[in-house]
Coordinates of C-alpha atoms in Angstrom, one line a residue:
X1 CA -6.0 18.1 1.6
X2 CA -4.8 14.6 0.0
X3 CA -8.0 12.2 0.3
X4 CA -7.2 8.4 -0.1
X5 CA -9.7 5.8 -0.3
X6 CA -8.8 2.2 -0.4
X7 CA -11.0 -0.5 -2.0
X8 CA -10.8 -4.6 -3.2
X9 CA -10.6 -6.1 0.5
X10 CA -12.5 -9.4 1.2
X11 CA -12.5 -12.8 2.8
X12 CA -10.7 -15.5 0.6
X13 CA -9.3 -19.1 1.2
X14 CA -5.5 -19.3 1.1
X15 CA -3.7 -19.7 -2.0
X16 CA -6.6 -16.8 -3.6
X17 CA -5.8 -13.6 -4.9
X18 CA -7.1 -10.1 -4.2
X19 CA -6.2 -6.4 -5.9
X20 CA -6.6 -3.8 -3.6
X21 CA -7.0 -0.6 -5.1
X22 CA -5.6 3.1 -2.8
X23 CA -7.6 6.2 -5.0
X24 CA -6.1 9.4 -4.4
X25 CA -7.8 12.7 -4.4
X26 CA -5.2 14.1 -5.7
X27 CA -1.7 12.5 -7.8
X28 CA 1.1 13.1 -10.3
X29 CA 3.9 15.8 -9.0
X30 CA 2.4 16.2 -5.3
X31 CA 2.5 12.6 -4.3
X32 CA 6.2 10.9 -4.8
X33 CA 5.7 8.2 -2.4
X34 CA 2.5 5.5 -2.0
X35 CA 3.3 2.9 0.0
X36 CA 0.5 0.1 1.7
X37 CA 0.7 -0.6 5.1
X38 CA -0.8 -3.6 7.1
X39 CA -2.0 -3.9 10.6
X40 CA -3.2 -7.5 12.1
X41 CA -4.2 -7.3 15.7
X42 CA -2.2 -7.2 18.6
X43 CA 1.3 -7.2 16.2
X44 CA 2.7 -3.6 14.6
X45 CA 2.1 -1.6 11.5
X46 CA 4.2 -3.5 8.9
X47 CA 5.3 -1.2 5.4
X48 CA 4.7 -3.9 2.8
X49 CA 5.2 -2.4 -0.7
X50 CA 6.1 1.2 -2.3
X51 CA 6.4 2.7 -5.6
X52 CA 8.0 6.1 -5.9
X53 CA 5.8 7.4 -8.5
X54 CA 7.4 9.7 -10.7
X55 CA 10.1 6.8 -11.5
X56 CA 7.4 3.9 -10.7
X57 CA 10.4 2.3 -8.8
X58 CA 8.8 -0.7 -6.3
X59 CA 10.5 -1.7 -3.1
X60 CA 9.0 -4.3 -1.1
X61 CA 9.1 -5.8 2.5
X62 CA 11.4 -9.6 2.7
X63 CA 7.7 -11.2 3.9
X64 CA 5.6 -10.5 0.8
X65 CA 8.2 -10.4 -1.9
X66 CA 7.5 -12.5 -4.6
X67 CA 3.7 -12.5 -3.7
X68 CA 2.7 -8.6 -3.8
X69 CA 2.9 -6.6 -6.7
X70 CA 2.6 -2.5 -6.0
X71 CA 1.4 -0.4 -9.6
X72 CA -0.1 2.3 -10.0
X73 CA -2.3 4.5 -13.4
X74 CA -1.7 7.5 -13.3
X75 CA -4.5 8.5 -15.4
X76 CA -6.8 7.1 -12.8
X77 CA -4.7 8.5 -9.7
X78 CA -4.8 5.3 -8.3
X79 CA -2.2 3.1 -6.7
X80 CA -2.8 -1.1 -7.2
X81 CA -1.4 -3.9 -4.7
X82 CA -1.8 -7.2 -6.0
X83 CA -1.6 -10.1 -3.7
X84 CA -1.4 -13.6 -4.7
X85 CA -1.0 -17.1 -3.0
X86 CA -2.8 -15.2 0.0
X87 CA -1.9 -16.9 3.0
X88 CA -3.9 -17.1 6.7
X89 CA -1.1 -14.6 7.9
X90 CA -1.5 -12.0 5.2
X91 CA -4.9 -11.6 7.3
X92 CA -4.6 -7.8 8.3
X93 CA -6.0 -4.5 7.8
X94 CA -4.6 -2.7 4.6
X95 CA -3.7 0.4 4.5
X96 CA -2.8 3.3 1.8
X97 CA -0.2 6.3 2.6
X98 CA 1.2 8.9 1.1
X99 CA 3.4 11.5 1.2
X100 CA 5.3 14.3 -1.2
X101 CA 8.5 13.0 -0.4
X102 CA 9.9 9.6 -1.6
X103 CA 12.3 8.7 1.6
X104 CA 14.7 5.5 1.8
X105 CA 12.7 4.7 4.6
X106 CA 9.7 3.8 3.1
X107 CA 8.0 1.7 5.3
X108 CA 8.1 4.2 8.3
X109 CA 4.8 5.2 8.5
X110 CA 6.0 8.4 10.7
X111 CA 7.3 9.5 6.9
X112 CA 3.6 9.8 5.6
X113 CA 1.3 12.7 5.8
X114 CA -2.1 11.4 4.2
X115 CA -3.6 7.8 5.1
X116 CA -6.8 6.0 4.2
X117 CA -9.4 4.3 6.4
X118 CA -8.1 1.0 5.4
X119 CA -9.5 -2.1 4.0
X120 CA -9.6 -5.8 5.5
X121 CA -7.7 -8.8 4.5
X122 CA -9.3 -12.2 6.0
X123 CA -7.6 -15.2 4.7
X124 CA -8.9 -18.5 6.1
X125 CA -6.8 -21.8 6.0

């Protein structure tokens, strides 16, 4: 069983920065796709950024590109999301998925297995 934790959430003015972190229990081979995932309340689950990790190709969602940066170390089997020029919509909860399979459909979150418990965004104006 794949075990993600997700860390680097906080409470930050617009126009801040955070780097959320997504640890996996386990990495390399097993786990092609890592993708994060936002949630605010009351609107859907929104597929912001992936990297298939064997070829560390990114794809991003149109509302963060440019903003959000997706990396990952493989020697510390974690996967990175920076966020910059945070903005009072960015406010969500942040989550990390993975799955074995890299799919074109990244950010359907039916297409992942393992999830973390997530990690809060606030961004204030």
């Amino acid at each position: 069983q794949v075990h993600l934790v997700e860390s680097g959430g906080g409470s930050v003015q617009a126009g801040g920065s955070l780097r959320l972190s997504c640890a996996a229990s386990e990495y390399n081979y097993r786990l092609n796709a890592m993708t994060w995932f936002r949630q605010a309340p009351g609107k859907e689950r929104e597929g912001v950024a992936n990297i298939a990790t064997p070829t560390g190709n990114t794809y991003y969602a149109d509302s963060v590109k440019g903003r959000f940066t997706i990396s990952q170390d493989n020697a510390k089997n974690t996967v990175y999301l920076q966020i910059n020029s945070l903005k009072p919509e960015d406010t969500a909860m942040y989550y990390c998925a993975a799955d074995e399979i890299w799919r074109h459909a990244w950010s359907d979150g039916t297409n992942y297995n393992y999830w973390g418990q997530g990690t809060q965004v606030t961004v204030s104006s």
